[in-house]
Amino acid sequence: MVVPLNTWVLISNFKLAYNLLRRPDGSFNRHLAEFLDRKVLANANPVDGVFSFDVIIDRGTSVYSRIYRPVNAEEPQPSIVDLEKPLSADIVPVIIFFHGGSFAHSSANSAIYDTLCRRLVVNCEAVVVSVNYRRAPENRYPCAYEDGWTALKWVNSRPWLQSKKDSKVHIYMAGDSSGGNIVHHVAVKAVESGIEVLGNILLNPMFAGEKRTESEKRLDGKYFVTIQDRDWYWRAFLPEGEDRDHPACNPFGPNGKSLEGIKFPKSLVVVAGLDLLQDWQMAYAEGLEKAGQKVKLLYLKQATIGFYLLPNNNHFYTVMDEISSFVSSDR
Amino acid sequence: MAPPRYDSAISAASCSGSSSSSSSSCAAGKLTPPQEIDGLLADAGYKVRSSDLRQVAQRLERLETVMVNAPSEISQLATDAVHYNPSDIASWVDSLLSELSQPPLPLPSDLSDFSDLNYVDSLVGPAINPTVVNNEWTDLHAPQQQQTVPQLLTVVTAMEEDSGIRLVHMLMTCAEAVQRGDFPLAGSLIDEMQGLLTRVNTGCGIGKVAKHFIEALRRRVFTPQGLCSAAGGGAGSTNEYEFLYHHFYEACPYLKFAHFTANQAILEAFDGHDCVHVIDFNLMHGLQWPALIQALALRPGGPPLLRLTGIGPPSSDGRDSLREIGLRLNELARSVNVQFAFRGVAASRLEDVKPWMLQVSPKEAVAVNSIMQLHRLLGAPPSRNSPIEVVLAWIRSLNPKIVTVVEQEANHNQPEFLNRFTESLYYYSTMFDSLEACPLQPEKAVAEVYIQKEICNILCCEGAARLERHEPLAKWRTRLGEAGFRPLHLGSNAFKQASMLLTLFSAAGYCVEENEGCLTLGWHSRPLIAASAWEALPLPPLPDGSDPIRIINQNVL
């Protein structure tokens, strides 16, 4: 099995750096993590058709979101007054994005995620709102979900994010790894609270359970990820003393809540064939199906984790096209 | 199943992807120019030459093997090892390998060590990359992205209130009018805005920012010449400036971060030296130096002999304030048994200082410390004798062990008024927002006055009177590189200590970041101040073989 050289360098670099950050006692070397993370500034001057700016959405928790907007053909150079200018098209999907990092790593301004969000804007002709949610182990469950919920409420209540057609915000949620997990839980809360989310996009979402699945055993340590590191991140995120059948990581497990009969958003679940979590991810898709929910599973046999970070492989383009169709179905 | 291999040929094979612009970069037979940086990794924040990718991959593999074989050393790597410049993956991996006493791989790489790797072909082609970056690896210059591009953080609290939006609209329209020279329109807009201000909360958020910028526009339009005198751009007396500076120091952590980070670097540079000399380009109250004196006192092996030369403006009231500060620092040094000597150099402008005034001895290790002073030298048009070049040249002639430079991380020196206005609006919005968290009065209120003066200098003054000519880190890198300096990277230890201090002394929201060997402090995701350290490249000998440094020091100028 092969991956492109620069992808290998990128993911291996992360893997080795992350090995230095996780301490055996469960604590995390946050200073070194922030030092090593490559960050980029928001930029209100368009670059390749996208401009971005940061907004603090909750001062109490210091959570900000980075907003990415496509440039308007009539106004190629937005000024400060145009940052929150109302959307001009009939229907514009607003994708709330939750970056990955296994709940502990990365930020909304991490270079890899800033780049990914910009690509989403261009591919989907959407606005993207990337949430800088609080991370584990300093902030355990349910902080990340609460921040996701705060972001959803914030997005839903911005008049300038409404689509002209129906004066409503057309909300989708997307996330990779831990971000995918957050998407699910925020969607559940959305349904309970009556905020409409039009679709969930889960890229290599992070789920788990007490049992060791076949894919975990077969792929342990083979493609950048080990069972041991997955276990570490769950111990860091879940409340102390909880096991991996907690509904946060195992929503369709023994402690999960039934989604039958509720109006859950349609889901696009992308699974990489070389990801050791695939059995849990496919069980998630199955769980949605059994509950009568609409789900499309995209299984990419030769893909490893992080394939969507660099546009140097076919899977990247396949997934971008799928996401684009997924958020455009009501246009 | 074998672990994943990397295959450079995959890049060529996946040319069939839907990205139309990739076809030009995937001619498989074309050799990559050796200096070209992998564009996709650059988008991820890393600088790796395309031609080095394979070697870097092998180093990563080697590092992993070593880490797997010595798991107990991992914690030592994480806690004790100092990491530098993570953007340069090759050197980062090498430094870890040498921490683990593993020499880096020789060049060219030896495939036999890794005989089970699947290399399809030794040709390393560029990855599919429509945005290949053509930077030279050794290029110290700013990357291609335009430096006139405003980098922004909008700290929006009440942008959506109608009055807030209207104010910002009017501010921009007024600034455009000023740019065009339409002062009657600008004037009437200013009057209107001042009326609108009464209906907005000017105590915080957009109201406060607007208030300050309306004031700057008012001064620009209604009192153009009266404000800016030749001496200091309207800063008033030295005492007044020192008062404002001190309150700004107390109200927010920017200056404390500057002092702290510079001191860390100076301390490290002075390691092993018995005679050290610090030249401070702006002594003020000498706030930076007690901490360094104390740190030197506690140095294992004992403190060095410390000389401090403090440069500052002549006092307006006849007191020799430089000497007074020197005496206080001397007392402190004596109390901790550090041999100390102080010299004050009074000069209204840095370019009036001549190196012989500093009396640098060849035996001492010299640290030149510039906290927000170099930008004041950018006023004259670039020429052979521009103030900045003159000063950088004599700094270099002192052969300093380290030059610590802290500057505002902003692009406030553009010739077009509207660009300066927009940039500073974003920059100071962020700074004012960070000040909201300050609980100290009157420090907070006086700090605002300090900031107001900076804004007015940027927007109201021109020519020699405009001293606040902030330029971004990327430009300073270029300048200092061209002047014969090379970076001394600030590492993870300095980063950690700065972050920890911030947690102790400041509100949540302040953020230290690493930027290719430099450290920045910002508010949330917007850096506002950047600290860097430099050393002088050795001067080439003069054609007659004589030592250029001695010649410069003997010049009577």
Coordinates of C-alpha atoms in Angstrom, one line a residue, chain B residues 192-390:
Chain B
E192 CA -22.2 63.3 11.6
M193 CA -20.2 60.5 13.2
Q194 CA -19.7 62.5 16.4
G195 CA -23.5 62.9 16.6
L196 CA -24.0 59.2 16.1
L197 CA -21.4 58.4 18.8
T198 CA -23.8 59.9 21.4
R199 CA -26.2 57.1 20.6
V200 CA -23.7 54.3 20.8
N201 CA -22.0 52.7 23.8
T202 CA -18.5 54.1 23.5
G203 CA -17.2 52.3 26.6
C204 CA -16.5 49.1 24.7
G205 CA -16.7 47.3 21.4
I206 CA -17.2 49.0 18.1
G207 CA -18.2 52.3 19.8
K208 CA -14.9 52.7 21.6
V209 CA -12.9 51.9 18.5
A210 CA -14.9 54.3 16.4
K211 CA -14.5 57.0 19.0
H212 CA -10.7 56.8 18.7
F213 CA -10.7 56.7 14.9
I214 CA -13.1 59.5 14.6
E215 CA -10.8 61.6 16.8
A216 CA -7.8 60.7 14.6
L217 CA -9.8 61.7 11.4
R218 CA -10.8 64.9 13.1
R219 CA -7.3 65.9 13.9
R220 CA -6.2 65.0 10.4
V221 CA -8.9 67.1 8.7
F222 CA -9.1 70.0 11.1
T223 CA -5.7 70.5 12.5
P224 CA -3.3 69.1 10.0
Q225 CA 0.0 70.9 10.9
G226 CA -0.5 71.8 14.4
L227 CA -0.4 68.3 15.7
C228 CA 2.8 67.0 14.4
S229 CA 6.0 68.7 15.5
A230 CA 9.3 67.6 14.2
A231 CA 10.3 66.3 17.6
G232 CA 8.3 63.2 18.3
G233 CA 5.2 63.5 16.2
G234 CA 3.1 65.3 18.8
A235 CA 3.9 63.1 21.7
G236 CA 4.2 66.0 24.1
S237 CA 6.9 66.0 26.7
T238 CA 9.1 63.1 27.6
N239 CA 7.6 62.9 31.0
E240 CA 4.1 62.6 29.6
Y241 CA 5.2 59.9 27.2
E242 CA 6.9 58.0 30.0
F243 CA 3.7 58.2 32.1
L244 CA 1.6 56.8 29.3
Y245 CA 4.1 54.1 28.5
H246 CA 4.2 52.9 32.1
H247 CA 0.4 52.6 32.2
F248 CA 0.3 50.7 28.9
Y249 CA 2.9 48.4 30.4
E250 CA 0.7 47.7 33.4
A251 CA -2.6 47.4 31.7
C252 CA -1.8 44.7 29.2
P253 CA 1.0 42.1 28.7
Y254 CA 2.5 43.3 25.4
L255 CA 5.5 45.1 26.8
K256 CA 6.0 42.6 29.5
F257 CA 6.1 39.8 26.9
A258 CA 8.6 41.9 24.9
H259 CA 10.9 42.3 27.9
F260 CA 10.5 38.8 29.1
T261 CA 11.2 37.2 25.7
A262 CA 14.2 39.4 25.0
N263 CA 15.7 38.8 28.4
Q264 CA 15.4 35.0 27.9
A265 CA 17.3 35.2 24.7
I266 CA 19.9 37.6 26.1
L267 CA 20.5 35.4 29.1
E268 CA 21.1 32.4 26.8
A269 CA 23.4 34.4 24.6
F270 CA 25.4 35.6 27.6
D271 CA 26.0 32.0 28.8
G272 CA 29.7 31.5 29.3
H273 CA 30.7 35.2 29.1
D274 CA 32.2 37.1 32.0
C275 CA 31.9 40.6 30.7
V276 CA 28.6 41.5 29.1
H277 CA 27.2 44.7 27.8
V278 CA 23.5 45.5 27.1
I279 CA 22.6 48.4 24.9
D280 CA 19.0 49.4 25.3
F281 CA 17.6 51.5 22.5
N282 CA 14.9 53.0 24.7
L283 CA 15.6 52.9 28.4
M284 CA 12.3 54.5 29.6
H285 CA 12.1 53.5 33.3
G286 CA 14.5 50.6 32.8
L287 CA 11.5 48.3 33.4
Q288 CA 13.1 45.5 31.5
W289 CA 16.4 45.2 33.4
P290 CA 15.7 44.2 37.0
A291 CA 14.6 40.8 35.9
L292 CA 17.7 40.3 33.8
I293 CA 19.9 41.5 36.6
Q294 CA 18.3 39.0 39.0
A295 CA 18.6 36.2 36.5
L296 CA 22.2 36.9 35.9
A297 CA 22.7 37.0 39.7
L298 CA 21.3 33.5 39.9
R299 CA 23.4 32.1 37.1
P300 CA 25.2 28.9 37.9
G301 CA 28.9 29.8 38.2
G302 CA 28.0 33.4 39.2
P303 CA 27.0 36.6 37.5
P304 CA 29.1 38.3 34.9
L305 CA 30.2 41.9 35.0
L306 CA 27.2 43.7 33.5
R307 CA 27.4 47.0 31.7
L308 CA 24.1 48.7 30.6
T309 CA 24.0 51.5 28.2
G310 CA 20.7 53.2 28.1
I311 CA 19.7 55.4 25.2
G312 CA 16.8 57.8 25.7
P313 CA 15.6 61.3 24.8
P314 CA 17.1 64.3 26.7
S315 CA 14.8 65.2 29.7
S316 CA 12.7 68.3 29.0
D317 CA 12.8 69.4 32.6
G318 CA 16.6 69.5 33.2
R319 CA 16.8 66.4 35.3
D320 CA 19.2 63.7 34.2
S321 CA 16.5 61.0 34.2
L322 CA 18.7 58.5 32.4
R323 CA 21.3 58.8 35.2
E324 CA 18.6 58.5 37.9
I325 CA 17.3 55.2 36.4
G326 CA 20.9 54.1 36.2
L327 CA 21.4 54.7 39.8
R328 CA 18.3 52.8 40.8
L329 CA 19.4 49.8 38.7
N330 CA 22.9 50.0 40.2
E331 CA 21.4 49.8 43.7
L332 CA 19.4 46.7 42.7
A333 CA 22.5 45.1 41.1
R334 CA 24.6 45.7 44.2
S335 CA 21.9 44.2 46.4
V336 CA 22.2 40.9 44.5
N337 CA 26.0 41.1 44.1
V338 CA 26.1 41.8 40.4
Q339 CA 29.0 44.1 39.4
F340 CA 27.2 46.7 37.4
A341 CA 28.1 49.8 35.4
F342 CA 25.6 52.2 33.8
R343 CA 26.0 54.8 31.1
G344 CA 23.3 57.0 29.7
V345 CA 23.3 58.2 26.1
A346 CA 20.9 61.1 25.5
A347 CA 19.7 61.4 22.0
S348 CA 16.4 62.7 20.6
R349 CA 16.6 60.3 17.7
L350 CA 18.3 56.9 17.4
E351 CA 20.0 57.9 14.2
D352 CA 21.8 60.6 16.1
V353 CA 23.6 58.0 18.2
K354 CA 27.1 57.1 17.0
P355 CA 28.7 53.8 17.9
W356 CA 31.7 55.4 19.6
M357 CA 29.3 56.8 22.2
L358 CA 28.5 53.3 23.3
Q359 CA 32.1 52.5 24.2
V360 CA 31.9 48.9 23.3
S361 CA 35.0 46.8 24.3
P362 CA 36.1 43.9 22.1
K363 CA 36.3 41.7 25.2
E364 CA 32.6 41.9 26.1
A365 CA 29.6 40.1 24.8
V366 CA 27.2 42.7 23.5
A367 CA 23.4 42.5 23.4
V368 CA 21.6 45.2 21.5
N369 CA 18.0 45.5 22.6
S370 CA 15.4 47.3 20.5
I371 CA 11.8 47.3 21.8
M372 CA 9.6 49.0 19.2
Q373 CA 12.4 51.4 18.1
L374 CA 13.5 50.3 14.7
H375 CA 10.3 51.2 13.0
R376 CA 10.9 54.8 13.9
L377 CA 13.8 54.8 11.5
L378 CA 11.8 54.0 8.4
G379 CA 10.8 57.6 7.6
A380 CA 13.3 58.5 4.9
P381 CA 13.0 57.1 1.4
P382 CA 15.3 54.1 0.9
S383 CA 18.8 55.2 0.0
R384 CA 22.3 54.4 0.8
N385 CA 22.2 56.5 3.9
S386 CA 18.7 55.9 5.1
P387 CA 18.5 56.0 9.0
I388 CA 17.6 52.4 9.2
E389 CA 20.5 51.2 7.1
V390 CA 22.9 53.5 9.0

